[in-house]
Amino acid sequence: MYRWCTDEVEPHDRFDYWREVRAKGLFGVTAELERERRADFFGEFSLRQLGGASLVELKASAYTVERSASDIASAPGDAICVYQQLGSGGWFGGMRGSDFAIANGSFATSHIDLPYRTAPLGAGGFHLRILKIPVSNIPAQDKRMRELAPRTFDDPTLAPLLGTCFADLDDVAGNDGCFDAASPVQASLVQALAHLALIERGIVRPGGRRGQAALRTARLSQARRLIARHLQDPNLAPTMVADWLGISVRHLHMLFETAEKSFSQTITEERLKQSRRLIREAPERLIADIAAACGFESLATYYRVFNAAYGIAPGDFRAQVRAGH
């Protein structure tokens, strides 16, 4: 991962450095800010290479950004960008079609080599994630991808799936600070995000092979997140998760057929992982309390599955934690 922050530069040089390094160098855009406001400018970003794409998270004071025809000529990109707005909102304009605002938590998509202007709507400035996917890395090759002017991701059924994949990609990228550009998990999430965006823009058919694969990846991510959110419920069952997702139980099990573990195996594994975290965080806590907090129906069941998974009893694992092993 590459991180950079304006704190590394003298205050009077911060915006100029940001404009050249972050704006010109990283994205091929022109950044502008009134000279009298530059001394108070702050910006930071991280860049991760994963799954054949680049994931950027950016926070910065308010300023204006333009990707002009001359910027594009100087630094062509030929990539699809998926934007996740995390701040108070943003404005896009200066391209074919009408200007639009993007609200906190919303998404937008575009091809990077089309002109646009953007600025934050609030005084808080920019906060967003940008996934940049080279067109050459997207299996669904279609010349229309290069005609995607910036537009919000408005489909109410697809937007939550996009958000889930984004969250999973961020989680996978953050594990131990390690990033493997060839990771199958990262690659599948990047492909799902690309194809979900192209479904929304009418380029990929949701019923086609690639569309179905993207929807399957996203719904499986949703199911896993719902499981993680409700682990403490001992009655967590396929019917509950299927109802939350709005799909049949059969469809839910079909999603997990493509995964390494079944629905029930996934629940058990996640409960065991959570119990190990709790033992590490609070080794003085009663094992019975930890088992109940993780949704195990009985202490005997917890001991049995813990020992089967790790070859050690929970109490012995706690003793190792206390001993500093």
JSON list of N, CA and C in Angstrom, two decimals, residues 184-220:
[
{"chain": "A", "resi": 184, "resn": "PRO", "atom": "N", "xyz": [-7.40, -14.67, -5.81]},
{"chain": "A", "resi": 184, "resn": "PRO", "atom": "CA", "xyz": [-8.67, -14.99, -6.46]},
{"chain": "A", "resi": 184, "resn": "PRO", "atom": "C", "xyz": [-9.85, -14.25, -5.85]},
{"chain": "A", "resi": 185, "resn": "VAL", "atom": "N", "xyz": [-9.82, -14.05, -4.52]},
{"chain": "A", "resi": 185, "resn": "VAL", "atom": "CA", "xyz": [-10.92, -13.34, -3.86]},
{"chain": "A", "resi": 185, "resn": "VAL", "atom": "C", "xyz": [-10.98, -11.89, -4.34]},
{"chain": "A", "resi": 186, "resn": "GLN", "atom": "N", "xyz": [-9.83, -11.23, -4.35]},
{"chain": "A", "resi": 186, "resn": "GLN", "atom": "CA", "xyz": [-9.79, -9.86, -4.82]},
{"chain": "A", "resi": 186, "resn": "GLN", "atom": "C", "xyz": [-10.22, -9.76, -6.28]},
{"chain": "A", "resi": 187, "resn": "ALA", "atom": "N", "xyz": [-9.71, -10.66, -7.11]},
{"chain": "A", "resi": 187, "resn": "ALA", "atom": "CA", "xyz": [-10.04, -10.63, -8.53]},
{"chain": "A", "resi": 187, "resn": "ALA", "atom": "C", "xyz": [-11.53, -10.83, -8.76]},
{"chain": "A", "resi": 188, "resn": "SER", "atom": "N", "xyz": [-12.15, -11.76, -8.02]},
{"chain": "A", "resi": 188, "resn": "SER", "atom": "CA", "xyz": [-13.59, -12.01, -8.21]},
{"chain": "A", "resi": 188, "resn": "SER", "atom": "C", "xyz": [-14.41, -10.81, -7.78]},
{"chain": "A", "resi": 189, "resn": "LEU", "atom": "N", "xyz": [-13.99, -10.12, -6.70]},
{"chain": "A", "resi": 189, "resn": "LEU", "atom": "CA", "xyz": [-14.72, -8.94, -6.25]},
{"chain": "A", "resi": 189, "resn": "LEU", "atom": "C", "xyz": [-14.59, -7.79, -7.24]},
{"chain": "A", "resi": 190, "resn": "VAL", "atom": "N", "xyz": [-13.38, -7.61, -7.78]},
{"chain": "A", "resi": 190, "resn": "VAL", "atom": "CA", "xyz": [-13.17, -6.56, -8.79]},
{"chain": "A", "resi": 190, "resn": "VAL", "atom": "C", "xyz": [-14.02, -6.84, -10.03]},
{"chain": "A", "resi": 191, "resn": "GLN", "atom": "N", "xyz": [-14.03, -8.09, -10.49]},
{"chain": "A", "resi": 191, "resn": "GLN", "atom": "CA", "xyz": [-14.84, -8.44, -11.66]},
{"chain": "A", "resi": 191, "resn": "GLN", "atom": "C", "xyz": [-16.32, -8.23, -11.37]},
{"chain": "A", "resi": 192, "resn": "ALA", "atom": "N", "xyz": [-16.76, -8.60, -10.17]},
{"chain": "A", "resi": 192, "resn": "ALA", "atom": "CA", "xyz": [-18.17, -8.40, -9.81]},
{"chain": "A", "resi": 192, "resn": "ALA", "atom": "C", "xyz": [-18.52, -6.92, -9.81]},
{"chain": "A", "resi": 193, "resn": "LEU", "atom": "N", "xyz": [-17.67, -6.08, -9.24]},
{"chain": "A", "resi": 193, "resn": "LEU", "atom": "CA", "xyz": [-17.92, -4.64, -9.23]},
{"chain": "A", "resi": 193, "resn": "LEU", "atom": "C", "xyz": [-17.99, -4.09, -10.64]},
{"chain": "A", "resi": 194, "resn": "ALA", "atom": "N", "xyz": [-17.06, -4.50, -11.50]},
{"chain": "A", "resi": 194, "resn": "ALA", "atom": "CA", "xyz": [-17.07, -4.02, -12.88]},
{"chain": "A", "resi": 194, "resn": "ALA", "atom": "C", "xyz": [-18.36, -4.43, -13.58]},
{"chain": "A", "resi": 195, "resn": "HIS", "atom": "N", "xyz": [-18.74, -5.68, -13.44]},
{"chain": "A", "resi": 195, "resn": "HIS", "atom": "CA", "xyz": [-19.91, -6.16, -14.17]},
{"chain": "A", "resi": 195, "resn": "HIS", "atom": "C", "xyz": [-21.21, -5.64, -13.58]},
{"chain": "A", "resi": 196, "resn": "LEU", "atom": "N", "xyz": [-21.27, -5.42, -12.25]},
{"chain": "A", "resi": 196, "resn": "LEU", "atom": "CA", "xyz": [-22.46, -4.78, -11.68]},
{"chain": "A", "resi": 196, "resn": "LEU", "atom": "C", "xyz": [-22.63, -3.37, -12.23]},
{"chain": "A", "resi": 197, "resn": "ALA", "atom": "N", "xyz": [-21.52, -2.63, -12.32]},
{"chain": "A", "resi": 197, "resn": "ALA", "atom": "CA", "xyz": [-21.59, -1.29, -12.90]},
{"chain": "A", "resi": 197, "resn": "ALA", "atom": "C", "xyz": [-22.05, -1.34, -14.35]},
{"chain": "A", "resi": 198, "resn": "LEU", "atom": "N", "xyz": [-21.57, -2.33, -15.09]},
{"chain": "A", "resi": 198, "resn": "LEU", "atom": "CA", "xyz": [-21.94, -2.45, -16.51]},
{"chain": "A", "resi": 198, "resn": "LEU", "atom": "C", "xyz": [-23.37, -2.96, -16.67]},
{"chain": "A", "resi": 199, "resn": "ILE", "atom": "N", "xyz": [-23.87, -3.74, -15.71]},
{"chain": "A", "resi": 199, "resn": "ILE", "atom": "CA", "xyz": [-25.30, -4.10, -15.73]},
{"chain": "A", "resi": 199, "resn": "ILE", "atom": "C", "xyz": [-26.14, -2.84, -15.58]},
{"chain": "A", "resi": 200, "resn": "GLU", "atom": "N", "xyz": [-25.77, -2.00, -14.62]},
{"chain": "A", "resi": 200, "resn": "GLU", "atom": "CA", "xyz": [-26.53, -0.78, -14.36]},
{"chain": "A", "resi": 200, "resn": "GLU", "atom": "C", "xyz": [-26.51, 0.16, -15.55]},
{"chain": "A", "resi": 201, "resn": "ARG", "atom": "N", "xyz": [-25.41, 0.15, -16.31]},
{"chain": "A", "resi": 201, "resn": "ARG", "atom": "CA", "xyz": [-25.31, 1.02, -17.48]},
{"chain": "A", "resi": 201, "resn": "ARG", "atom": "C", "xyz": [-25.83, 0.37, -18.75]},
{"chain": "A", "resi": 202, "resn": "GLY", "atom": "N", "xyz": [-26.38, -0.84, -18.64]},
{"chain": "A", "resi": 202, "resn": "GLY", "atom": "CA", "xyz": [-27.02, -1.49, -19.78]},
{"chain": "A", "resi": 202, "resn": "GLY", "atom": "C", "xyz": [-26.07, -2.18, -20.74]},
{"chain": "A", "resi": 203, "resn": "ILE", "atom": "N", "xyz": [-24.83, -2.43, -20.33]},
{"chain": "A", "resi": 203, "resn": "ILE", "atom": "CA", "xyz": [-23.84, -3.04, -21.21]},
{"chain": "A", "resi": 203, "resn": "ILE", "atom": "C", "xyz": [-23.75, -4.55, -20.98]},
{"chain": "A", "resi": 204, "resn": "VAL", "atom": "N", "xyz": [-23.89, -5.00, -19.74]},
{"chain": "A", "resi": 204, "resn": "VAL", "atom": "CA", "xyz": [-23.90, -6.43, -19.42]},
{"chain": "A", "resi": 204, "resn": "VAL", "atom": "C", "xyz": [-25.32, -6.83, -19.05]},
{"chain": "A", "resi": 205, "resn": "ARG", "atom": "N", "xyz": [-25.78, -7.96, -19.59]},
{"chain": "A", "resi": 205, "resn": "ARG", "atom": "CA", "xyz": [-27.12, -8.46, -19.28]},
{"chain": "A", "resi": 205, "resn": "ARG", "atom": "C", "xyz": [-27.11, -9.19, -17.94]},
{"chain": "A", "resi": 206, "resn": "PRO", "atom": "N", "xyz": [-28.04, -8.86, -17.04]},
{"chain": "A", "resi": 206, "resn": "PRO", "atom": "CA", "xyz": [-28.06, -9.53, -15.74]},
{"chain": "A", "resi": 206, "resn": "PRO", "atom": "C", "xyz": [-28.31, -11.03, -15.85]},
{"chain": "A", "resi": 207, "resn": "GLY", "atom": "N", "xyz": [-29.00, -11.45, -16.91]},
{"chain": "A", "resi": 207, "resn": "GLY", "atom": "CA", "xyz": [-29.29, -12.87, -17.08]},
{"chain": "A", "resi": 207, "resn": "GLY", "atom": "C", "xyz": [-28.20, -13.62, -17.82]},
{"chain": "A", "resi": 208, "resn": "GLY", "atom": "N", "xyz": [-27.19, -12.91, -18.32]},
{"chain": "A", "resi": 208, "resn": "GLY", "atom": "CA", "xyz": [-26.10, -13.55, -19.02]},
{"chain": "A", "resi": 208, "resn": "GLY", "atom": "C", "xyz": [-25.11, -14.18, -18.06]},
{"chain": "A", "resi": 209, "resn": "ARG", "atom": "N", "xyz": [-24.14, -14.90, -18.62]},
{"chain": "A", "resi": 209, "resn": "ARG", "atom": "CA", "xyz": [-23.18, -15.63, -17.79]},
{"chain": "A", "resi": 209, "resn": "ARG", "atom": "C", "xyz": [-22.41, -14.69, -16.87]},
{"chain": "A", "resi": 210, "resn": "ARG", "atom": "N", "xyz": [-21.89, -13.59, -17.41]},
{"chain": "A", "resi": 210, "resn": "ARG", "atom": "CA", "xyz": [-21.10, -12.67, -16.59]},
{"chain": "A", "resi": 210, "resn": "ARG", "atom": "C", "xyz": [-21.97, -11.92, -15.60]},
{"chain": "A", "resi": 211, "resn": "GLY", "atom": "N", "xyz": [-23.16, -11.53, -16.03]},
{"chain": "A", "resi": 211, "resn": "GLY", "atom": "CA", "xyz": [-24.06, -10.85, -15.11]},
{"chain": "A", "resi": 211, "resn": "GLY", "atom": "C", "xyz": [-24.47, -11.73, -13.96]},
{"chain": "A", "resi": 212, "resn": "GLN", "atom": "N", "xyz": [-24.79, -12.99, -14.24]},
{"chain": "A", "resi": 212, "resn": "GLN", "atom": "CA", "xyz": [-25.18, -13.91, -13.18]},
{"chain": "A", "resi": 212, "resn": "GLN", "atom": "C", "xyz": [-24.03, -14.17, -12.22]},
{"chain": "A", "resi": 213, "resn": "ALA", "atom": "N", "xyz": [-22.81, -14.27, -12.75]},
{"chain": "A", "resi": 213, "resn": "ALA", "atom": "CA", "xyz": [-21.64, -14.49, -11.89]},
{"chain": "A", "resi": 213, "resn": "ALA", "atom": "C", "xyz": [-21.43, -13.30, -10.95]},
{"chain": "A", "resi": 214, "resn": "ALA", "atom": "N", "xyz": [-21.60, -12.07, -11.46]},
{"chain": "A", "resi": 214, "resn": "ALA", "atom": "CA", "xyz": [-21.44, -10.88, -10.64]},
{"chain": "A", "resi": 214, "resn": "ALA", "atom": "C", "xyz": [-22.51, -10.83, -9.55]},
{"chain": "A", "resi": 215, "resn": "LEU", "atom": "N", "xyz": [-23.75, -11.12, -9.92]},
{"chain": "A", "resi": 215, "resn": "LEU", "atom": "CA", "xyz": [-24.83, -11.10, -8.95]},
{"chain": "A", "resi": 215, "resn": "LEU", "atom": "C", "xyz": [-24.63, -12.18, -7.89]},
{"chain": "A", "resi": 216, "resn": "ARG", "atom": "N", "xyz": [-24.13, -13.33, -8.30]},
{"chain": "A", "resi": 216, "resn": "ARG", "atom": "CA", "xyz": [-23.87, -14.42, -7.35]},
{"chain": "A", "resi": 216, "resn": "ARG", "atom": "C", "xyz": [-22.78, -14.03, -6.36]},
{"chain": "A", "resi": 217, "resn": "THR", "atom": "N", "xyz": [-21.70, -13.44, -6.86]},
{"chain": "A", "resi": 217, "resn": "THR", "atom": "CA", "xyz": [-20.62, -13.01, -5.97]},
{"chain": "A", "resi": 217, "resn": "THR", "atom": "C", "xyz": [-21.11, -11.98, -4.96]},
{"chain": "A", "resi": 218, "resn": "ALA", "atom": "N", "xyz": [-21.91, -11.02, -5.44]},
{"chain": "A", "resi": 218, "resn": "ALA", "atom": "CA", "xyz": [-22.39, -9.95, -4.57]},
{"chain": "A", "resi": 218, "resn": "ALA", "atom": "C", "xyz": [-23.38, -10.48, -3.53]},
{"chain": "A", "resi": 219, "resn": "ARG", "atom": "N", "xyz": [-24.27, -11.37, -3.94]},
{"chain": "A", "resi": 219, "resn": "ARG", "atom": "CA", "xyz": [-25.25, -11.91, -2.99]},
{"chain": "A", "resi": 219, "resn": "ARG", "atom": "C", "xyz": [-24.59, -12.82, -1.97]},
{"chain": "A", "resi": 220, "resn": "LEU", "atom": "N", "xyz": [-23.55, -13.53, -2.38]},
{"chain": "A", "resi": 220, "resn": "LEU", "atom": "CA", "xyz": [-22.81, -14.35, -1.43]},
{"chain": "A", "resi": 220, "resn": "LEU", "atom": "C", "xyz": [-22.12, -13.44, -0.40]}
]
